[in-house]
Short mmCIF file of C-alpha atoms in Angstrom, two decimals:
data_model
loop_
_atom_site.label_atom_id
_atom_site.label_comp_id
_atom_site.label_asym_id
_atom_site.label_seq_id
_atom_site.Cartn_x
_atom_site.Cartn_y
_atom_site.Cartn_z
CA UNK A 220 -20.94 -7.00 2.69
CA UNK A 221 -22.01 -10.98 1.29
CA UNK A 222 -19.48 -12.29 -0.69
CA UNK A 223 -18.77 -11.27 -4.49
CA UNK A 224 -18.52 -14.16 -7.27
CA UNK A 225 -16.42 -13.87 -10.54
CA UNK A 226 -18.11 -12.30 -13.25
CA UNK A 227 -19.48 -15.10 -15.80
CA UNK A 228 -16.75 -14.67 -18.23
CA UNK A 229 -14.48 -16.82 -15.69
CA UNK A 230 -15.94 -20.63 -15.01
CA UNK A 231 -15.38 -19.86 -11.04
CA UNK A 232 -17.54 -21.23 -8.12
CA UNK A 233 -18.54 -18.93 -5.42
CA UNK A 234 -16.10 -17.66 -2.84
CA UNK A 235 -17.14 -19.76 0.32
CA UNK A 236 -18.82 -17.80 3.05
CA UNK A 237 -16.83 -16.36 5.76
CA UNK A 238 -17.62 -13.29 8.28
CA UNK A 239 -18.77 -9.57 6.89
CA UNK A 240 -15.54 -7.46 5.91
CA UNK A 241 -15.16 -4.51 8.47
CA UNK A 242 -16.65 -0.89 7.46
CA UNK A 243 -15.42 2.19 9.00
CA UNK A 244 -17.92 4.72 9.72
CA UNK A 245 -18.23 7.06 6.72
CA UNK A 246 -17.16 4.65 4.54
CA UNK A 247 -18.98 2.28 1.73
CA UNK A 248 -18.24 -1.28 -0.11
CA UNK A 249 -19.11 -1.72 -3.54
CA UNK A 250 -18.27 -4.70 -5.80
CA UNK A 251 -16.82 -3.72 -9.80
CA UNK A 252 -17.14 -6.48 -12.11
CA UNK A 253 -14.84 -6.10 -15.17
CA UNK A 254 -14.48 -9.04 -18.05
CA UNK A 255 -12.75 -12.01 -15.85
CA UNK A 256 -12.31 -9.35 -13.25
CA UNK A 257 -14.13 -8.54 -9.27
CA UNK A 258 -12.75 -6.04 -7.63
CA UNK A 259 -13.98 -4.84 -4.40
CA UNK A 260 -13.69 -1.04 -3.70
CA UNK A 261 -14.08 1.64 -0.71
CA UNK A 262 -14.91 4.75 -0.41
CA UNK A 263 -15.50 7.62 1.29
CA UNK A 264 -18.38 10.25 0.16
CA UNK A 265 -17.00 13.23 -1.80
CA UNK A 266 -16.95 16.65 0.88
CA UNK A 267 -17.87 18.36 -2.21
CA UNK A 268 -18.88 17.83 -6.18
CA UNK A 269 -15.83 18.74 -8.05
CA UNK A 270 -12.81 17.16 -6.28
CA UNK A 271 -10.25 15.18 -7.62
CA UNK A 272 -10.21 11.29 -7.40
CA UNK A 273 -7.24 9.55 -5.27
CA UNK A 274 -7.47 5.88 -5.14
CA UNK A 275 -5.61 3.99 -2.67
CA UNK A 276 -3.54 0.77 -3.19
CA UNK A 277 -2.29 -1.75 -0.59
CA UNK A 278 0.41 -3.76 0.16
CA UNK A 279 1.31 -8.16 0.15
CA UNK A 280 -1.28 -9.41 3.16
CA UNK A 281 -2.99 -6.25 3.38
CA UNK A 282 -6.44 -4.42 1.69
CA UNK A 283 -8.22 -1.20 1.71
CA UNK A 284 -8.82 -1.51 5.29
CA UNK A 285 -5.18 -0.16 4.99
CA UNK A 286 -6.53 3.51 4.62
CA UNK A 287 -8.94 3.91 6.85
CA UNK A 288 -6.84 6.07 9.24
CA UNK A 289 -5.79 8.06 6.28
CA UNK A 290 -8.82 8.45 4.02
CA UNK A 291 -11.06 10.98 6.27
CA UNK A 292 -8.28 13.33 6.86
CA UNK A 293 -8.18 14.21 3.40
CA UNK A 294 -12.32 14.36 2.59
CA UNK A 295 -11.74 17.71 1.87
CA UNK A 296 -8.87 17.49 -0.70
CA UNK A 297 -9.66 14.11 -2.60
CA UNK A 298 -12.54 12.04 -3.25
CA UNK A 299 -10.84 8.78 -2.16
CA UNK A 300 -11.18 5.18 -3.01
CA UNK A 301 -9.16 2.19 -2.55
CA UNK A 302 -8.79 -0.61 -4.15
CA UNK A 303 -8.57 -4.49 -2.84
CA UNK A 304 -6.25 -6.37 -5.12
CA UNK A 305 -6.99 -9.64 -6.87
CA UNK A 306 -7.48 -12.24 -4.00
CA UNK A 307 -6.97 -9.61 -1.60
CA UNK A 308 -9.75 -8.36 1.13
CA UNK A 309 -13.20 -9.00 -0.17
CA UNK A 310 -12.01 -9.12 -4.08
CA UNK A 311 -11.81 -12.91 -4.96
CA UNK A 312 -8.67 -14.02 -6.80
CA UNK A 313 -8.47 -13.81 -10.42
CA UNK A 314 -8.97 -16.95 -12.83
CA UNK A 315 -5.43 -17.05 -14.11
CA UNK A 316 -4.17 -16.59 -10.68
CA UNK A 317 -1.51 -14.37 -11.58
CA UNK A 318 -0.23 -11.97 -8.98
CA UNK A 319 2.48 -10.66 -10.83
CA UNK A 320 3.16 -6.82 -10.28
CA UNK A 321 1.85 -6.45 -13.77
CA UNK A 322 -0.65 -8.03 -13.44
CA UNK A 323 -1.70 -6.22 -10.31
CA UNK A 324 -1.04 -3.11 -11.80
CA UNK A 325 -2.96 -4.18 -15.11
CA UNK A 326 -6.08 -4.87 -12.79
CA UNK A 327 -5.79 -1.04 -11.66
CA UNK A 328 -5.43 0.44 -15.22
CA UNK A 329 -8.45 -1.56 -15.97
CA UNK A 330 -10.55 -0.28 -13.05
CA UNK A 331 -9.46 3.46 -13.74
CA UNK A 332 -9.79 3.00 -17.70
CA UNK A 333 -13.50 1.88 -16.53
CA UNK A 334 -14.28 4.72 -14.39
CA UNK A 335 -13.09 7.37 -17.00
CA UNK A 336 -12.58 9.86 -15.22
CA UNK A 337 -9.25 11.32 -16.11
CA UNK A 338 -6.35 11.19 -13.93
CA UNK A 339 -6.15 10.52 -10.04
CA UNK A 340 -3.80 11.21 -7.15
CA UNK A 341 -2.53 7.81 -6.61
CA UNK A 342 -1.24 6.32 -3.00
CA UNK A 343 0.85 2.75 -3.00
CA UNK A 344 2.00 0.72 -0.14
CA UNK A 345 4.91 -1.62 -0.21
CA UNK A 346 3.28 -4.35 -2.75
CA UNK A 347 1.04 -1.59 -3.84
CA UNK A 348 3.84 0.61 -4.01
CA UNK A 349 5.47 -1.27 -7.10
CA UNK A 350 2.40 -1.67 -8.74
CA UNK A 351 1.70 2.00 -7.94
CA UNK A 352 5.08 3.04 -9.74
CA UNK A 353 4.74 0.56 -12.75
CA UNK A 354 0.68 2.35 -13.28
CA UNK A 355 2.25 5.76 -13.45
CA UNK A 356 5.30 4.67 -15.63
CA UNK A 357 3.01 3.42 -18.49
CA UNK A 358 0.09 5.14 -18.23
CA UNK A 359 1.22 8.81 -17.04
CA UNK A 360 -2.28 9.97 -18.45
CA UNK A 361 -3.89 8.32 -15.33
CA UNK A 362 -2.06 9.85 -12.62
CA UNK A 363 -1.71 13.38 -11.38
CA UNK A 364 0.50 12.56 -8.05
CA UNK A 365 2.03 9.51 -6.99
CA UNK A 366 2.37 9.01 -3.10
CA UNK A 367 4.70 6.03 -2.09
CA UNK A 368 5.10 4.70 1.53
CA UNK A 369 7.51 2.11 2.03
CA UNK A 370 7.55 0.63 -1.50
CA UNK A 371 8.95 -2.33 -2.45
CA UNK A 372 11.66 -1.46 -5.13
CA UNK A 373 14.54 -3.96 -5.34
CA UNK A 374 17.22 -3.86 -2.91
CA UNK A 375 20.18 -5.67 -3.49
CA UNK A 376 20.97 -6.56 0.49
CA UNK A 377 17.37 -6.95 1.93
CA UNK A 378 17.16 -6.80 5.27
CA UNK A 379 17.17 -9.56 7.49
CA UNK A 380 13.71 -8.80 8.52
CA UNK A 381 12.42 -9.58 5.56
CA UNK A 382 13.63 -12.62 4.62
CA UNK A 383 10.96 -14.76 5.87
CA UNK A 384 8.43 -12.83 3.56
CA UNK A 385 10.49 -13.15 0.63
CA UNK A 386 10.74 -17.05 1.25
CA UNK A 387 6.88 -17.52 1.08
CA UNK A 388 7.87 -16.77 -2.78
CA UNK A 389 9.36 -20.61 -2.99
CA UNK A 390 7.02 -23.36 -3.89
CA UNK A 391 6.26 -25.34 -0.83
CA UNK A 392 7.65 -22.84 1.93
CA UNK A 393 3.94 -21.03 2.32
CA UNK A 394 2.18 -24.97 2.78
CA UNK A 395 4.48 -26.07 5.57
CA UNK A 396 4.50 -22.38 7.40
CA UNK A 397 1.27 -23.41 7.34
CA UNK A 398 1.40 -26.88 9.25
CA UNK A 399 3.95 -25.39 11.31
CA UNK A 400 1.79 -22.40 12.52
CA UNK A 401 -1.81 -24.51 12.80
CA UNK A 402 -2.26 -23.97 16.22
CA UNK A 403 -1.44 -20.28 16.37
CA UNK A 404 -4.17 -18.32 17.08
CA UNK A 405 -5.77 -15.36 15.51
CA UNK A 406 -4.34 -13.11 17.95
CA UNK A 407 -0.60 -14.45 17.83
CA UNK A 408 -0.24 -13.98 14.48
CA UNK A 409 -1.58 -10.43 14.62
CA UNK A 410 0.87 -9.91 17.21
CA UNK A 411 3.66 -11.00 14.87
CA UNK A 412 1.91 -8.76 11.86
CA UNK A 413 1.51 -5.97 14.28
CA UNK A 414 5.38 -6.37 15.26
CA UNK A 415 6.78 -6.62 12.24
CA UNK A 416 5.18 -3.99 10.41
CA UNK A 417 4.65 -0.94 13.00
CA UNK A 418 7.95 0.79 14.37
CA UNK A 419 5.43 1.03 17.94
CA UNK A 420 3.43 -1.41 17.91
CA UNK A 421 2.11 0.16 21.08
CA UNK A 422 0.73 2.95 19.07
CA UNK A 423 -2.17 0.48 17.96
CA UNK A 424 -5.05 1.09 19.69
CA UNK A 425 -6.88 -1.78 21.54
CA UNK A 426 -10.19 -1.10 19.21
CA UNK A 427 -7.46 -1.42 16.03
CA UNK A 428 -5.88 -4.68 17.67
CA UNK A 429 -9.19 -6.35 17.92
CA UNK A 430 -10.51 -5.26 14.43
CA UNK A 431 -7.33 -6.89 13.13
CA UNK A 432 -7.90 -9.98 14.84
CA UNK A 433 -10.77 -10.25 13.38
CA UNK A 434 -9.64 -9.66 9.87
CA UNK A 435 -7.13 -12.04 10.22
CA UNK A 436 -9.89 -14.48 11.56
CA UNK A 437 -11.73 -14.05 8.30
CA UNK A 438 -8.75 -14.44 5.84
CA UNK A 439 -7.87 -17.44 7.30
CA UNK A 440 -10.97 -18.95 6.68
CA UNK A 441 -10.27 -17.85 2.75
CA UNK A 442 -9.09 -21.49 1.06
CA UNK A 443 -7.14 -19.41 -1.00
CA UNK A 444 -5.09 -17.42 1.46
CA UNK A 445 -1.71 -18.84 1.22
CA UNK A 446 -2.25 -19.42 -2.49
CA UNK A 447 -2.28 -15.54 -2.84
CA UNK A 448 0.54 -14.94 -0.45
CA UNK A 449 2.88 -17.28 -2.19
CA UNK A 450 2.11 -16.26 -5.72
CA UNK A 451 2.32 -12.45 -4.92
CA UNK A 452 5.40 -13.28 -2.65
CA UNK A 453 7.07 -14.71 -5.97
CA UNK A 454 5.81 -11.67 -8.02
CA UNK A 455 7.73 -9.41 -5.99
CA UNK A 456 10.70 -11.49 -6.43
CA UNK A 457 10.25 -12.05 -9.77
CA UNK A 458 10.09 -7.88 -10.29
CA UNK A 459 13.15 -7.23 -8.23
CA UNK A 460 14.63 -9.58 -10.62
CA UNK A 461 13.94 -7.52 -13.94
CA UNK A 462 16.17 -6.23 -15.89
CA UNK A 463 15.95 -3.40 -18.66
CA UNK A 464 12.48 -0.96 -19.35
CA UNK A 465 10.45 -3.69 -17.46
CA UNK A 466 12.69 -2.96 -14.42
CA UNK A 467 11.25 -1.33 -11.32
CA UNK A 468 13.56 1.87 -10.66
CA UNK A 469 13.88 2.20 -14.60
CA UNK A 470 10.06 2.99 -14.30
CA UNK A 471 10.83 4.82 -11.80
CA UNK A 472 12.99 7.40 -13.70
CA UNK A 473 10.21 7.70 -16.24
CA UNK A 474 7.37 8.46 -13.60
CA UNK A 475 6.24 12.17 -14.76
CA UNK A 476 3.72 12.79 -11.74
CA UNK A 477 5.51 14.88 -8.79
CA UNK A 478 5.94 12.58 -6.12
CA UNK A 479 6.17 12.21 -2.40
CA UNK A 480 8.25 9.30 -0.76
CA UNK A 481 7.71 8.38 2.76
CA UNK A 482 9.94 6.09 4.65
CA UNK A 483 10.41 5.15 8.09
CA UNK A 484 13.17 4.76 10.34
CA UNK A 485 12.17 1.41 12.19
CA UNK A 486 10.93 -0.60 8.82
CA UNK A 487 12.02 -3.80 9.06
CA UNK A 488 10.88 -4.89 5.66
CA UNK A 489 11.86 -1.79 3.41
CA UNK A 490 15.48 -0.47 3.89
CA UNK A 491 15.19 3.01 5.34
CA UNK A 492 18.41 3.46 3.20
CA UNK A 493 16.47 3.38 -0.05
CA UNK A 494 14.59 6.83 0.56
CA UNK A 495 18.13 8.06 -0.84
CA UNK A 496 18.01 6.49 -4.03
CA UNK A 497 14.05 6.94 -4.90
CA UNK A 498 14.74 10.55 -4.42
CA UNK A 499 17.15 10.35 -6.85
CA UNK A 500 15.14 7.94 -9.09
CA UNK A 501 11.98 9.45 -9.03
CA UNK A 502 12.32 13.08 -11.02
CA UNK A 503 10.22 15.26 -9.85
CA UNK A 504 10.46 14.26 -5.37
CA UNK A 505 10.01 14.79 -2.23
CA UNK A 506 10.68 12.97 1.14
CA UNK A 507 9.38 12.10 4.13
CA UNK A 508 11.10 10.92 6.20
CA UNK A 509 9.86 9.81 10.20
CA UNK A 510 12.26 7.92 12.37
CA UNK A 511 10.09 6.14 14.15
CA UNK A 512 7.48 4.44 11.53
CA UNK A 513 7.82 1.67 10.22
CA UNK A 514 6.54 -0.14 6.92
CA UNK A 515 2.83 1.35 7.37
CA UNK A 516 3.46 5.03 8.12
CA UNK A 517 -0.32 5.73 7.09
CA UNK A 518 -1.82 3.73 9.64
CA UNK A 519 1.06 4.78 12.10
CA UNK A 520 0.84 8.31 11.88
CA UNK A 521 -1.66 9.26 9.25
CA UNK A 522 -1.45 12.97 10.55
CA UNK A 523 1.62 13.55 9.28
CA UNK A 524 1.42 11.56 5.26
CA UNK A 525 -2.02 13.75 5.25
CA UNK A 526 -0.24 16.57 6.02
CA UNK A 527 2.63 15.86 3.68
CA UNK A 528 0.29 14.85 0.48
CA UNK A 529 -1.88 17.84 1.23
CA UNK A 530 1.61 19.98 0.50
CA UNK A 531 2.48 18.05 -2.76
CA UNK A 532 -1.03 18.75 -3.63
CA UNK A 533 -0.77 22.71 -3.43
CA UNK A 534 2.72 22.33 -5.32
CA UNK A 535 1.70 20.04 -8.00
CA UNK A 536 0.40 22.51 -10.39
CA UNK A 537 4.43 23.82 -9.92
CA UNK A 538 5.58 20.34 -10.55
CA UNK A 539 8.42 20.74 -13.56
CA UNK A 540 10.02 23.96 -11.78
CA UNK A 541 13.18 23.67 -10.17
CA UNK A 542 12.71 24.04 -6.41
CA UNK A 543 16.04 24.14 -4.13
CA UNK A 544 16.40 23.99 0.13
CA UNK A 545 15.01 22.13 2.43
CA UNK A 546 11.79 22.58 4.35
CA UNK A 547 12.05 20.84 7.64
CA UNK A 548 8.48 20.49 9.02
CA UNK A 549 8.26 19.13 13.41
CA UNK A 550 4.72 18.57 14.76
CA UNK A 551 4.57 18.86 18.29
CA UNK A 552 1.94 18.60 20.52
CA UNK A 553 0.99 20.25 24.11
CA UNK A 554 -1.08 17.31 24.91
CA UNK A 555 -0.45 14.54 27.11
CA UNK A 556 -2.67 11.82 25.03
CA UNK A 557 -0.87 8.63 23.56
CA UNK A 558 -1.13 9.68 20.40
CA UNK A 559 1.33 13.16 20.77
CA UNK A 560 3.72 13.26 17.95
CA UNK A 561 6.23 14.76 20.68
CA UNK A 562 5.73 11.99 23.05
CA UNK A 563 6.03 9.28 19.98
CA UNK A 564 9.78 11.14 19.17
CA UNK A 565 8.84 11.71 15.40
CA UNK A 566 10.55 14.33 13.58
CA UNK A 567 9.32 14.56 9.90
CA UNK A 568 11.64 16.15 7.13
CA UNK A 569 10.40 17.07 4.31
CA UNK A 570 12.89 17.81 1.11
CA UNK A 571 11.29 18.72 -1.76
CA UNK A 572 13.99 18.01 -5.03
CA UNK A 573 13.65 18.03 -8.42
CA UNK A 574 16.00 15.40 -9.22
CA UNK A 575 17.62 14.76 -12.56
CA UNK A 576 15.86 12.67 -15.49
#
């Protein structure tokens, strides 16, 4: 796909050109231009007229290439889409260059308010997570589900992991990270991506590795790259400082859509100790829990978040009834392929809870 341009409303110059953003087979780029506004969006064809929009939003450093694992494993459930943020993937960043989580989640409201076409089941990661939460706090007439993995609520003792992300939020830290890392390659910082965000990084395959390389090759040829990263580094600080109805689990307790949490075991940038209190946050719940993701569970092991948001979907017309016990769900697997859940150790729980408002 060429690069997309602001629409006219904004006095912007053209994004400079860098190499084609990847496509996965089945899926298709299309550009949305809103007033001051480009959004880039993918999508997968509908299995069938009739189902229900999900749209899919990603995470600080990521884009909809996020989903591609997860996307064709529910074509016959949800006509999916998802979303790159402001300055993320192949959208170009927004004139005001404000990456704020409400402003990200503003640009979301916007594109579904322009697509009209009621509510959707909506998916956040991390970054996208947040804005995910603060979309279905204030406009509950958008979302029928809400499916979180790994997202970024405030903690008040962050792990150490994830300090060096949360640092790219103060002025100057993102330019000399920069100088400092110049002769890293493609590859090497990958590596460190891969690491940091997988719980195996050996579960990537070698075809994933390389497509990520590549990604990475093409954002860094972006002269707005660390721009982005800083300012949406800082918004995420700024929103776990909030205080009051702006503040993130506050929203939280008013989200009305049944929701399902998923958290791994091995995240090193969202406290696995959290899933404890969104449960209890979020009103109408239910967990996920796999020991061995870490902060990407849908890339990691897509099977199993498919398999959990396909059974919030059959519930969700239940969502408001009480619903006690615990379902504990194990996929195992007879064969001896790299990818056998037994092999990778996961055990998934699933608690379903309605929690108290």
């Amino acid at each position: 796909m060429s690069s997309t341009e602001l629409p006219q409303a904004g006095a912007a110059a053209p994004l400079p050109l860098v190499s084609a953003v990847k496509v996965a087979e089945g899926e298709e780029l299309r550009s949305v231009a809103l007033p001051g506004l480009a959004l880039t969006v993918r999508s997968r064809p509908a299995a069938r007229s009739g189902l229900p929009r999900a749209l899919y939003v990603h995470g600080l450093g990521g884009s909809s290439q996020n989903w591609s694992a997860l996307m064709p494993l529910l074509d016959g459930a949800v006509a999916s889409e998802a979303i790159d943020l402001p300055g993320f993937g192949d959208s170009p960043p927004p004139p005001d260059r404000d990456y704020s989580i409400t402003a990200q989640a503003r640009a979301v409201i916007r594109y579904l308010d322009s697509e009209g076409s009621g509510p959707v089941h909506l998916f956040g990661n991390s970054m996208g997570g947040a804005v995910s939460t603060r979309v279905a706090a204030v406009r509950p007439d958008l979302v029928r589900t809400l499916t979180l993995i790994s997202p970024a609520l405030p903690e008040i003792r962050v792990q150490k992991t994830a300090v060096p992300t949360a640092l790219l939020a103060i002025p100057g830290v993102a330019g000399l990270f920069a100088k400092l890392s110049r002769d890293w390659t493609a590859e090497q910082r990958t590596r460190g991506v891969t690491g940091l965000c997988y719980g195996d990084p050996g579960r990537v395959t070698p075809e994933g590795f390389r497509a990520a390389v590549d990604e990475m090759e093409r954002r860094l040829q972006l002269p707005y790259f660390w721009d982005v990263m800083t300012r949406s580094a800082r918004g995420i600080v700024d929103a776990y400082t909030l205080g009051g109805q702006h503040g993130l689990w506050r929203q939280a307790e008013r989200v009305l859509a049944p929701t399902l949490l998923v958290y791994g075991g091995r995240d090193r940038l969202v406290g696995f100790r959290m899933a404890h209190r969104a449960s209890a946050a979020f009103r109408d719940s239910r967990l996920l829990s796999l020991p061995d993701a870490g902060h990407v569970a849908m890339m990691e092991y897509p099977e199993l978040v498919a398999e959990a948001f396909l059974g919030l979907l059959g519930d969700s017309g239940t969502a408001g009834n009480r619903v006690t016990g615990q379902t504990r769900v194990t996929e195992e697997s007879s064969g001896t392929g790299g990818a056998s859940v037994t092999e990778a150790g996961v055990r998934a729980e699933m608690q379903q809870t309605e929690n108290r408002s």
